[in-house]
Tab-separated table of C-alpha atoms in Angstrom:
chain	number	residue	atom	x	y	z
A	1	MET	CA	-39.767	30.315	-147.634
A	2	SER	CA	-37.481	27.574	-146.611
A	3	LEU	CA	-35.792	27.273	-143.156
A	4	PRO	CA	-32.166	27.784	-144.383
A	5	ALA	CA	-33.127	31.035	-146.043
A	6	VAL	CA	-34.640	32.326	-142.819
A	7	LEU	CA	-31.463	31.486	-140.873
A	8	LEU	CA	-29.248	33.257	-143.424
A	9	ALA	CA	-31.425	36.301	-143.279
A	10	ALA	CA	-31.304	36.429	-139.486
A	11	GLY	CA	-27.477	36.195	-139.363
A	12	PRO	CA	-25.181	34.802	-136.547
A	13	THR	CA	-26.122	35.323	-132.866
A	14	PRO	CA	-23.632	37.618	-131.014
A	15	SER	CA	-21.605	35.867	-128.154
A	16	PRO	CA	-21.412	37.466	-124.668
A	17	SER	CA	-18.363	39.551	-123.812
A	18	PRO	CA	-15.694	38.224	-121.320
A	19	SER	CA	-16.607	40.866	-118.769
A	20	GLU	CA	-20.188	39.652	-118.674
A	21	THR	CA	-19.140	35.996	-117.921
A	22	THR	CA	-16.409	36.581	-115.235
A	23	THR	CA	-17.996	39.329	-113.176
A	24	PRO	CA	-19.623	37.787	-110.031
A	25	ALA	CA	-23.041	38.766	-109.001
A	26	VAL	CA	-23.000	41.593	-106.473
A	27	PRO	CA	-25.100	40.676	-103.388
A	28	SER	CA	-27.941	42.919	-102.894
A	29	ILE	CA	-28.887	44.790	-99.739
A	30	GLN	CA	-31.615	42.282	-99.090
A	31	ASP	CA	-29.115	39.351	-99.097
A	32	ALA	CA	-26.857	41.178	-96.630
A	33	GLN	CA	-29.777	41.847	-94.343
A	34	GLU	CA	-30.776	38.183	-94.421
A	35	SER	CA	-27.172	37.047	-93.551
A	36	ALA	CA	-26.938	39.506	-90.666
A	37	THR	CA	-30.310	38.396	-89.410
A	38	GLN	CA	-29.258	34.726	-89.460
A	39	ALA	CA	-25.948	35.452	-87.627
A	40	ALA	CA	-27.725	37.521	-85.011
A	41	SER	CA	-30.317	34.818	-84.464
A	42	TRP	CA	-27.601	32.100	-84.164
A	43	PHE	CA	-25.643	34.198	-81.659
A	44	GLU	CA	-28.812	34.964	-79.760
A	45	GLU	CA	-29.633	31.279	-79.547
A	46	ASN	CA	-26.112	30.061	-78.497
A	47	TRP	CA	-24.522	32.920	-76.574
A	48	SER	CA	-25.912	31.732	-73.267
A	49	THR	CA	-24.527	28.209	-73.837
A	50	TRP	CA	-21.060	29.453	-74.753
A	51	LEU	CA	-21.063	31.874	-71.845
A	52	ALA	CA	-22.008	29.083	-69.450
A	53	ILE	CA	-19.266	26.832	-70.834
A	54	GLY	CA	-16.699	29.638	-70.588
A	55	LEU	CA	-17.645	30.441	-67.018
A	56	GLN	CA	-17.530	26.736	-66.139
A	57	VAL	CA	-14.051	26.342	-67.648
A	58	LEU	CA	-12.868	29.504	-65.883
A	59	LEU	CA	-14.249	28.265	-62.582
A	60	ILE	CA	-12.550	24.883	-63.012
A	61	LEU	CA	-9.185	26.543	-63.773
A	62	VAL	CA	-9.468	28.919	-60.814
A	63	ILE	CA	-10.395	26.146	-58.381
A	64	ALA	CA	-7.604	23.886	-59.720
A	65	ALA	CA	-5.014	26.680	-59.447
A	66	VAL	CA	-6.077	27.642	-55.922
A	67	LEU	CA	-6.156	24.007	-54.786
A	68	ARG	CA	-2.748	23.324	-56.326
A	69	VAL	CA	-1.185	26.339	-54.607
A	70	ALA	CA	-2.762	25.392	-51.279
A	71	VAL	CA	-1.604	21.766	-51.460
A	72	ARG	CA	1.928	22.691	-52.520
A	73	ARG	CA	2.137	25.256	-49.725
A	74	ALA	CA	0.980	22.684	-47.187
A	75	ILE	CA	3.596	20.208	-48.431
A	76	THR	CA	6.293	22.898	-48.260
A	77	LYS	CA	5.344	23.709	-44.650
A	78	LEU	CA	5.513	20.013	-43.796
A	79	VAL	CA	8.993	19.745	-45.305
A	80	ASP	CA	10.137	22.868	-43.442
A	81	ARG	CA	8.826	21.422	-40.191
A	82	MET	CA	10.826	18.241	-40.779
A	83	SER	CA	13.945	20.317	-41.427
A	84	ARG	CA	13.394	22.382	-38.268
A	85	THR	CA	13.034	19.193	-36.253
A	86	ALA	CA	16.394	18.003	-37.562
A	87	GLU	CA	17.992	21.365	-36.698
A	88	ALA	CA	16.486	21.280	-33.194
A	89	VAL	CA	18.182	17.990	-32.300
A	90	ASP	CA	21.432	18.978	-33.984
A	91	GLY	CA	22.781	20.563	-30.807
A	92	THR	CA	22.119	17.553	-28.597
A	93	ALA	CA	24.545	14.747	-27.841
A	94	LEU	CA	22.953	12.411	-30.346
A	95	GLY	CA	22.063	15.063	-32.876
A	96	GLY	CA	24.909	14.423	-35.249
A	97	LEU	CA	24.723	10.668	-34.818
A	98	LEU	CA	21.147	9.448	-34.940
A	99	VAL	CA	19.745	12.377	-36.921
A	100	ASN	CA	22.037	13.609	-39.649
A	101	VAL	CA	20.937	17.117	-40.653
A	102	GLU	CA	22.057	16.772	-44.256
A	103	ARG	CA	20.446	13.366	-44.475
A	104	ARG	CA	17.164	14.655	-43.057
A	105	ARG	CA	17.273	17.669	-45.371
A	106	GLN	CA	17.746	15.569	-48.504
A	107	ARG	CA	15.117	13.091	-47.343
A	108	SER	CA	12.560	15.833	-46.688
A	109	GLN	CA	13.300	17.513	-50.010
A	110	ALA	CA	12.892	14.246	-51.887
A	111	ILE	CA	9.596	13.497	-50.133
A	112	GLY	CA	8.372	17.051	-50.773
A	113	SER	CA	9.291	16.877	-54.445
A	114	VAL	CA	7.463	13.575	-54.907
A	115	LEU	CA	4.357	14.774	-53.068
A	116	ARG	CA	4.227	18.064	-54.967
A	117	SER	CA	4.592	16.318	-58.309
A	118	VAL	CA	1.882	13.792	-57.489
A	119	ALA	CA	-0.469	16.495	-56.204
A	120	SER	CA	0.055	18.687	-59.277
A	121	PHE	CA	-0.486	15.750	-61.625
A	122	LEU	CA	-3.713	14.676	-59.941
A	123	ILE	CA	-5.191	18.179	-59.648
A	124	MET	CA	-4.326	19.385	-63.149
A	125	GLY	CA	-5.244	16.041	-64.719
A	126	THR	CA	-8.643	16.086	-63.071
A	127	ALA	CA	-9.169	19.700	-64.170
A	128	ALA	CA	-8.283	18.839	-67.780
A	129	LEU	CA	-10.799	15.974	-67.818
A	130	MET	CA	-13.495	18.223	-66.370
A	131	ILE	CA	-12.832	20.876	-69.037
A	132	LEU	CA	-13.102	18.306	-71.824
A	133	SER	CA	-16.328	17.065	-70.296
A	134	ALA	CA	-17.675	20.630	-70.251
A	135	PHE	CA	-17.289	20.778	-74.037
A	136	ASP	CA	-19.390	17.593	-74.347
A	137	ILE	CA	-16.386	15.588	-75.529
A	138	ASN	CA	-16.771	11.852	-75.059
A	139	LEU	CA	-14.008	10.807	-72.668
A	140	ALA	CA	-14.572	7.077	-72.968
A	141	PRO	CA	-12.302	6.551	-76.045
A	142	LEU	CA	-9.675	8.847	-74.540
A	143	LEU	CA	-9.652	7.011	-71.227
A	144	ALA	CA	-9.611	3.646	-72.995
A	145	SER	CA	-6.638	4.714	-75.141
A	146	ALA	CA	-4.852	6.066	-72.077
A	147	GLY	CA	-5.469	2.786	-70.272
A	148	VAL	CA	-4.071	0.713	-73.127
A	149	ALA	CA	-1.062	3.019	-73.436
A	150	GLY	CA	-0.512	2.848	-69.691
A	151	VAL	CA	-0.558	-0.952	-69.720
A	152	ALA	CA	1.907	-1.031	-72.641
A	153	ILE	CA	4.227	1.449	-70.957
A	154	GLY	CA	3.909	-0.452	-67.702
A	155	PHE	CA	5.024	-3.708	-69.326
A	156	GLY	CA	7.845	-2.012	-71.196
A	157	ALA	CA	9.118	0.049	-68.262
A	158	ARG	CA	8.267	-2.264	-65.363
A	159	ASN	CA	11.863	-2.146	-64.097
A	160	LEU	CA	11.742	1.652	-64.072
A	161	VAL	CA	8.456	1.617	-62.172
A	162	THR	CA	9.848	-0.927	-59.724
A	163	ASP	CA	12.956	1.188	-59.124
A	164	PHE	CA	10.856	4.311	-58.620
A	165	LEU	CA	8.426	2.727	-56.163
A	166	SER	CA	11.262	1.060	-54.235
A	167	GLY	CA	13.070	4.406	-53.985
A	168	VAL	CA	9.936	6.142	-52.713
A	169	PHE	CA	9.412	3.565	-49.957
A	170	MET	CA	13.113	3.576	-49.018
A	171	ILE	CA	12.961	7.336	-48.512
A	172	LEU	CA	9.625	7.283	-46.685
A	173	GLU	CA	10.747	4.494	-44.348
A	174	ASP	CA	14.180	6.098	-43.838
A	175	GLN	CA	15.996	2.834	-44.466
A	176	TYR	CA	19.284	4.660	-45.106
A	177	GLY	CA	20.570	8.118	-45.915
A	178	VAL	CA	23.611	10.082	-46.995
A	179	GLY	CA	26.635	9.170	-44.889
A	180	ASP	CA	25.395	5.724	-43.852
A	181	SER	CA	27.506	2.627	-44.382
A	182	ILE	CA	25.245	-0.047	-45.815
A	183	ASP	CA	25.431	-3.528	-47.276
A	184	ALA	CA	22.946	-3.688	-50.149
A	185	GLY	CA	23.791	-7.241	-51.194
A	186	VAL	CA	24.911	-6.343	-54.703
A	187	ALA	CA	27.341	-3.726	-53.332
A	188	SER	CA	28.440	-2.202	-50.044
A	189	GLY	CA	29.927	1.115	-49.022
A	190	GLU	CA	29.051	4.622	-47.861
A	191	VAL	CA	25.930	6.265	-49.258
A	192	ILE	CA	26.798	9.490	-51.102
A	193	GLU	CA	23.466	10.096	-52.853
A	194	VAL	CA	19.938	8.744	-52.545
A	195	GLY	CA	17.674	8.999	-55.588
A	196	LEU	CA	14.249	7.739	-56.480
A	197	ARG	CA	15.716	5.321	-59.040
A	198	VAL	CA	19.418	4.852	-58.215
A	199	THR	CA	21.478	4.923	-55.018
A	200	LYS	CA	25.171	5.869	-55.230
A	201	LEU	CA	27.639	4.124	-52.919
A	202	ARG	CA	31.330	4.811	-52.295
A	203	GLY	CA	33.182	1.520	-51.933
A	204	ASP	CA	36.089	0.747	-49.636
A	205	ASN	CA	38.589	1.201	-52.485
A	206	GLY	CA	37.076	4.507	-53.625
A	207	GLU	CA	34.905	3.122	-56.413
A	208	ILE	CA	31.375	4.423	-56.916
A	209	TRP	CA	28.558	1.893	-57.185
A	210	TYR	CA	25.280	2.786	-58.904
A	211	VAL	CA	22.682	0.459	-57.410
A	212	ARG	CA	19.146	0.370	-58.801
A	213	ASN	CA	16.635	0.543	-55.985
A	214	GLY	CA	14.569	-2.243	-57.513
A	215	GLU	CA	17.522	-4.660	-57.318
A	216	VAL	CA	18.013	-4.243	-53.576
A	217	LYS	CA	16.418	-7.219	-51.805
A	218	ARG	CA	17.850	-6.590	-48.355
A	219	ILE	CA	19.788	-3.762	-46.716
A	220	GLY	CA	22.136	-3.922	-43.761
A	221	ASN	CA	22.600	-0.446	-42.272
A	222	LEU	CA	25.794	-0.228	-40.232
A	223	SER	CA	25.296	3.401	-39.198
A	224	GLN	CA	21.952	3.433	-37.419
A	225	GLY	CA	21.562	3.088	-33.677
A	226	TRP	CA	24.898	1.817	-32.387
A	227	SER	CA	27.711	-0.614	-33.228
A	228	THR	CA	29.523	-3.273	-31.239
A	229	ALA	CA	33.294	-3.506	-30.923
A	230	GLY	CA	34.499	-7.017	-30.112
A	231	VAL	CA	38.090	-8.026	-29.284
A	232	ASP	CA	39.334	-11.567	-28.653
A	233	VAL	CA	42.328	-11.733	-26.290
A	234	THR	CA	44.240	-15.032	-26.530
A	235	VAL	CA	46.400	-16.061	-23.562
A	236	ARG	CA	47.934	-19.262	-22.294
A	237	SER	CA	45.655	-21.782	-20.622
A	238	SER	CA	47.799	-21.646	-17.464
A	239	GLU	CA	47.475	-17.868	-17.098
A	240	ASP	CA	45.800	-16.323	-14.051
A	241	LEU	CA	42.315	-15.279	-15.194
A	242	ASP	CA	41.856	-12.779	-12.370
A	243	LYS	CA	45.053	-11.019	-13.377
A	244	VAL	CA	43.991	-10.974	-17.031
A	245	LYS	CA	40.577	-9.569	-16.147
A	246	ARG	CA	42.067	-6.949	-13.803
A	247	THR	CA	44.527	-5.795	-16.464
A	248	ILE	CA	41.825	-5.486	-19.121
A	249	GLY	CA	39.595	-3.606	-16.637
A	250	GLU	CA	42.328	-1.046	-15.993
A	251	VAL	CA	42.752	-0.530	-19.716
A	252	ALA	CA	38.985	-0.119	-20.175
A	253	GLU	CA	38.648	2.387	-17.337
A	254	LYS	CA	41.528	4.518	-18.591
A	255	MET	CA	40.345	4.434	-22.192
A	256	SER	CA	36.785	5.425	-21.235
A	257	LYS	CA	38.011	8.653	-19.617
A	258	GLU	CA	40.268	9.864	-22.443
A	259	GLU	CA	39.393	11.964	-25.473
A	260	PRO	CA	38.009	11.170	-28.030
A	261	TRP	CA	37.227	7.639	-26.866
A	262	ASN	CA	34.801	8.818	-24.183
A	263	GLU	CA	32.550	10.125	-26.998
A	264	LEU	CA	32.977	7.107	-29.263
A	265	LEU	CA	32.190	4.676	-26.446
A	266	TRP	CA	28.462	4.556	-25.689
A	267	GLY	CA	28.808	1.964	-22.951
A	268	PRO	CA	31.398	0.440	-20.651
A	269	ILE	CA	34.021	-1.933	-21.977
A	270	GLU	CA	33.026	-5.329	-20.586
A	271	VAL	CA	34.897	-8.606	-20.231
A	272	LEU	CA	32.264	-11.119	-21.302
A	273	GLY	CA	34.289	-14.124	-20.200
A	274	LEU	CA	35.996	-17.074	-21.841
A	275	ASP	CA	34.992	-17.538	-25.441
A	276	SER	CA	36.936	-20.796	-25.864
A	277	VAL	CA	39.342	-22.960	-23.890
A	278	LEU	CA	41.886	-25.152	-25.660
A	279	LEU	CA	44.715	-27.399	-24.493
A	280	ASP	CA	47.377	-24.723	-24.755
A	281	SER	CA	45.378	-21.459	-24.981
A	282	MET	CA	42.161	-19.707	-24.038
A	283	VAL	CA	40.301	-16.766	-25.553
A	284	VAL	CA	38.856	-13.936	-23.455
A	285	ARG	CA	36.064	-11.952	-25.130
A	286	VAL	CA	35.953	-8.151	-24.662
A	287	SER	CA	33.030	-6.099	-25.986
A	288	ALA	CA	31.858	-2.460	-26.005
A	289	LYS	CA	28.957	-0.473	-27.473
A	290	THR	CA	30.231	2.307	-29.741
A	291	MET	CA	29.072	5.098	-31.985
A	292	PRO	CA	27.675	3.867	-35.341
A	293	GLY	CA	30.445	3.151	-37.799
A	294	LYS	CA	33.242	3.513	-35.222
A	295	SER	CA	33.537	-0.076	-34.049
A	296	LEU	CA	36.678	-0.834	-36.087
A	297	THR	CA	38.421	2.281	-34.762
A	298	VAL	CA	37.642	1.313	-31.171
A	299	GLU	CA	38.732	-2.305	-31.750
A	300	ARG	CA	42.139	-1.266	-33.099
A	301	GLU	CA	42.791	1.092	-30.204
A	302	LEU	CA	41.616	-1.466	-27.665
A	303	ARG	CA	43.945	-4.150	-29.061
A	304	TRP	CA	46.843	-1.699	-28.976
A	305	ARG	CA	46.261	-0.789	-25.322
A	306	ILE	CA	45.673	-4.367	-24.184
A	307	LYS	CA	48.917	-5.524	-25.808
A	308	ARG	CA	50.913	-2.791	-24.091
A	309	ALA	CA	49.217	-3.508	-20.761
A	310	PHE	CA	49.970	-7.221	-21.073
A	311	ASP	CA	53.620	-6.514	-21.765
A	312	ALA	CA	53.778	-4.280	-18.694
A	313	ALA	CA	52.005	-6.865	-16.529
A	314	ASP	CA	54.331	-9.647	-17.754
A	315	ILE	CA	51.509	-11.650	-19.270
A	316	PRO	CA	53.178	-13.706	-21.985
A	317	ILE	CA	51.653	-14.364	-25.313
A	318	VAL	CA	50.275	-17.753	-26.274
A	319	GLY	CA	53.021	-20.417	-26.270
A	320	GLY	CA	55.468	-18.549	-24.052
A	321	PRO	CA	58.864	-17.257	-25.198
A	322	ALA	CA	60.286	-18.447	-28.444
A	323	VAL	CA	62.753	-21.339	-28.340
A	324	PRO	CA	66.319	-20.090	-29.128
A	325	ALA	CA	67.798	-21.446	-32.287
A	326	ASP	CA	70.701	-23.978	-31.977
A	327	ASP	CA	73.611	-23.189	-34.286
A	328	THR	CA	75.114	-26.706	-33.847
A	329	PRO	CA	74.275	-28.759	-36.900
A	330	ALA	CA	72.248	-31.856	-36.232
A	331	ALA	CA	74.040	-35.202	-36.261
A	332	ASP	CA	73.772	-37.220	-39.418
A	333	PRO	CA	71.821	-40.410	-38.605
A	334	THR	CA	73.598	-42.263	-41.391
A	335	ALA	CA	77.095	-41.415	-40.152
A	336	ALA	CA	77.461	-44.642	-38.114
A	337	MET	CA	76.277	-46.807	-40.964
A	338	ALA	CA	78.839	-48.648	-43.138
A	339	PRO	CA	78.752	-47.966	-46.826
A	340	PRO	CA	77.241	-50.666	-48.961
A	341	SER	CA	79.704	-53.461	-49.950
A	342	ALA	CA	80.139	-54.788	-53.453
A	343	TYR	CA	80.417	-58.305	-51.996
A	344	ALA	CA	76.795	-58.128	-50.920
A	345	ASN	CA	75.780	-58.609	-54.530
A	346	THR	CA	76.602	-62.186	-55.515
A	347	SER	CA	76.528	-61.358	-59.211
A	348	SER	CA	79.146	-58.630	-58.958
A	349	PRO	CA	82.694	-59.371	-60.283
A	350	GLN	CA	84.178	-58.829	-56.815
A	351	ALA	CA	81.883	-61.421	-55.269
A	352	GLN	CA	82.602	-63.943	-58.021
A	353	ASN	CA	86.387	-63.494	-57.674
A	354	ALA	CA	86.180	-64.027	-53.947
A	355	THR	CA	84.233	-67.219	-54.334
A	356	PRO	CA	86.478	-70.266	-53.472
A	357	LEU	CA	87.261	-72.580	-56.325
A	358	THR	CA	85.675	-75.992	-56.286
A	359	PRO	CA	88.288	-78.771	-56.367
A	360	PRO	CA	88.131	-81.080	-59.352
A	361	SER	CA	86.630	-84.469	-58.781
A	362	VAL	CA	89.014	-87.528	-58.527
A	363	THR	CA	88.407	-90.267	-61.093
A	364	LYS	CA	89.191	-93.914	-60.379
């Protein structure tokens, strides 16, 4: 029998049904037992490691939190002590002058804020690195990337960093504070706000100057310690110096005993002597130590009193009395001069007509 006949007799082979091809194989009980056994063995092998890592991370977080709270509390107590020191000297004679309570309060708050921020950054940053190290994470690439990013940011924001560092040192060194009159070079005026990056000044005309701390190269503080009031009194060179000195001394003694000048004056008003001597005048220098920022007020009052005392003592001003004006008109210097004559010009018609005629010559 041939092969095709056998195939025809056997007939076509039946194809499998769709349900038999799509139905997944149901895991047996033995497979489930093997999976559970593997999971249990993996957990048994690694649970101690994960528990140790978890306890280590928890310990790091607890220590970091406790240390952060302790450091911040210590900084807060330090700031409060600085504020109490300012309040203690507030009732003294120099309390409101050398130690401004508001200035000390803002300065202490700024220092406390900076210290707390730095402490929190260092503690929490160190804790984060320790936690990453506990998970066996290689910190070398992270630190290298942070270093490169820090260098790039430092170059890009070097002015900001300079302003910030300058502001920190200005506050720590107490170079100036709120209420001080300063000359910062780029601007001058009264300090109304001190920041870590910018200082705000109120100018003489009411304008507000925003000065970056990094731009300030030198600072002249006119409100720390004391000020000097200087007045130059100009009199005639022929005036009696003893009388001038006695008159100024009486003014100084009276002014030193009156309110509110007895508080503004921190020393006696002194006649320093002759500042200059000229042919027709001489200058007497008067000086006094005053409260910070009050020198101009004392100078104006001192000039006012000295002028009134000089008028009462009949001490004339430089040059003596004014020369009275003469209403008579001045004589004309050209009045006695004759007017110019037309005969002075030999080419003028008048001069030619007045010229005598030449007689004609006699011929023989």
